[in-house]
Amino acid sequence: MEKRGLFVLLVAALSLQASPQRVETENITAVAPDGKAAAREVVLTGRLTTRGNSDLRQLRDLCFRMERLDMGAASCPHVPENALHSRHRLKEVVLPRDVKSIGRQAFFACDSLLTLTLPASLDTVGESAFARCGRLERLVVEGSPRMGAFAFSGCGALREVEVRSAVPPPVAPTAFEGVDRRKCRLSVPRGAERLYRTAPGWRLFYEDEKQPFRLCRPADCLVPAVEVLETDFAAVPLTVKRPWRIEAAAGLENEARQARRLLDARGTGRGAGREVRLRLRLDAALNGEEEYVLTVTQEGVDIAGATAAGVFYGLMTLDQLLRADGASLCCDALPALRIADAPRTRVRELMVDPARIFIPFEELKAFVPEMARYKLNALHLHLVDDQAWRIEIKSYPRLTELGSRRTGMDDMLMPVSGFYTQEQMRELVAFAARYHVQVIPEIEMPGHEVAAIHCYPQLTCGGREIPLRTTCGVSDELLCPGEEFVYEFLGNVFRELADVFPSPYVHLGGDEAGNPALGCWTDCEKCRQLKRRLGILTDDRSENWRLQEYLFGRVIDTLRTRHGKVPMFWYETDFKRIPEGCVTFAWRHGLTAAAIDAAVANRAKIMLCPGEHCYLDYPMRAGDMPEVNWGMPVTSLRSTYALDPSWGRDGDFERDNLFGVAGTLWSECINSPERIYYQAYPRALALAEVGWSSRNRRSWEGFLRRLRPLLLDMQRRGVAHSRAE
Ligand code: ACM
Ligand code: ZN
């Protein structure tokens, strides 16, 4: 052990000498790509750019080893929103000499920063600008900047805040929320303390904030909107800051634990007085699987569900009621009320993509409780693609040995490595089940499979050796439908997956393998033989779709007969025939109507995730992250909200064919876990309402009104999200 440590140190020391660690330049944009990738210390002296592929974007996304950033001699009056969002290695930053404003979430979760000085030139610090800088110990404020909501919230390691202004800077009451005044000293100029003691945002350094009494207004705080809400403001309300007693029926042990978790997280039990009773029960009279009825009286709360899932959703609604307007972690009282609620669609999904940029296991797990708050109930894992294979397959160890590490994703040259063991996936499945979220794995075929081909070249036509892809876009390299090893391979992969993932669904990809046309299959002798055997005589490339259909047919048959799984795939207009019992995903911009027609004609189920509404990896506004991408359009919050899950069809479509709604978070441009949340929210809240709430409960204005407290709560809890307005 010691010898190995010494060896590692030696190698580190040698590589330290060999690489240019310090870069001093006017603009980082002028530095060669490998110089940016190697830099640990960056000193900038020029006028910095802030839009598009700017100095700030390159510092954040390309200088991935950067630990020290000195802009003290540079000019940059406006450090933009998200400038150095979630740069976990950044230990020290010297702000530009002329900085006037720091944008929203500019240094969000820069959790290696130790000290920080806000120079006297600074006028404005944006909302959540330094939120979750969890190691920040010392802050010096030289001037008197205005500080936005939650600017330093979650900076729990702060031990000293030194403010040089004799007049307290105008800061939001929540600017330092979560900072422990017993551990953190506020030092202010001699004689100024009296003013600070009463100033908003600063007085919490002297005494606990006294909040006005808050009664929840249920009509203003629930997303997704509920079906029936009856409130009685004339009745005695239920005061909630008292101890709670949970009474749960047999079979609801998990829900009782969830209830305790959420009540503790809201700090309800801190007050004294008579116990509040929370009753959790099953009610056979309710028939929808996820249906629930929640009743509040002055005595307590009663939640009845058709199933444990229904009870769980009642708890998620209770949590939102307790959060109320979001002005504090928890309100003081709930009015007497009755909520009866059930979802519009069965499956409400988010898809994540650890293939392009790996999502560490604990971060992946942590994504689940946040989705569950909004009654989203499926997590779809895009586990393999051209850039990596991310799931352990015991029959084929090379998949993860050779297929899970590479350098680079487009212009970002960082090493990207990692995979999930089957043990971890079992843990994820069990964890997600506690939140009533099912985990659906996806293994792509016949395209987006370069990682597998890289590890086992006999999977592709001619057995050619293909490197892992390090850029986005579509590869022409496909699995060979004429090669028997392909079927043996997929059979073994799906057998192992079926053992790990209990979900009845498994996603087979199927996208973009014929667009551009399947050149890989035209010159292959095995493919030619297969075509002869199947009597395929055309050579206008329609034959390729028939080969794909053949390959899918064999795999689908195995999945059904051996594993009892329902196959899913991304819809392409050339799949004219959707095999019965499969679920197709409408994803291509502008082609949803064609996909729906095909689903109806084939009596198949369809998941709606049209790019123009549901691709949450796209920027939410022009200029929003990811500022540099492969040409993504904008998916605004309003366009996500505007999705009609029945796409203007009649009730039969909704009853017989509509499977659910899904939002995608492809990760080509998402280079930190915090940025997954940033892309997902608030659009996933719009999607949750699209999938859950019935048409006549929805309105854009109502959604925006109800959204506000949820976003405040996310800020308080340190969950990254894009601006709603
Ligand atoms: C996809 O976006 N390629 C399904
Ligand atoms: Zn072939």
PDB file of C-alpha atoms and ligand atoms in Angstrom, residues 444 448 511-512 570 587 615 666, ligand 1:
ATOM      1  CA  GLU A 444     -29.279   0.565 -28.294  1.00  0.00           C
ATOM      2  CA  HIS A 448     -25.480   3.882 -31.426  1.00  0.00           C
ATOM      3  CA  ASP A 511     -33.054   5.415 -33.651  1.00  0.00           C
ATOM      4  CA  GLU A 512     -30.919   6.954 -36.356  1.00  0.00           C
ATOM      5  CA  TRP A 570     -37.556   5.197 -30.676  1.00  0.00           C
ATOM      6  CA  TRP A 587     -39.289  11.916 -30.479  1.00  0.00           C
ATOM      7  CA  TYR A 615     -35.895  17.538 -25.157  1.00  0.00           C
ATOM      8  CA  TRP A 666     -29.046  13.621 -23.455  1.00  0.00           C
TER       9      TRP A 666
HETATM   10  C1  ACM B   1     -32.729  10.384 -30.247  1.00  0.00           C
HETATM   11  O1  ACM B   1     -32.791  11.552 -29.853  1.00  0.00           O
HETATM   12  N1  ACM B   1     -31.730   9.996 -31.029  1.00  0.00           N
HETATM   13  C2  ACM B   1     -33.737   9.403 -29.884  1.00  0.00           C
END
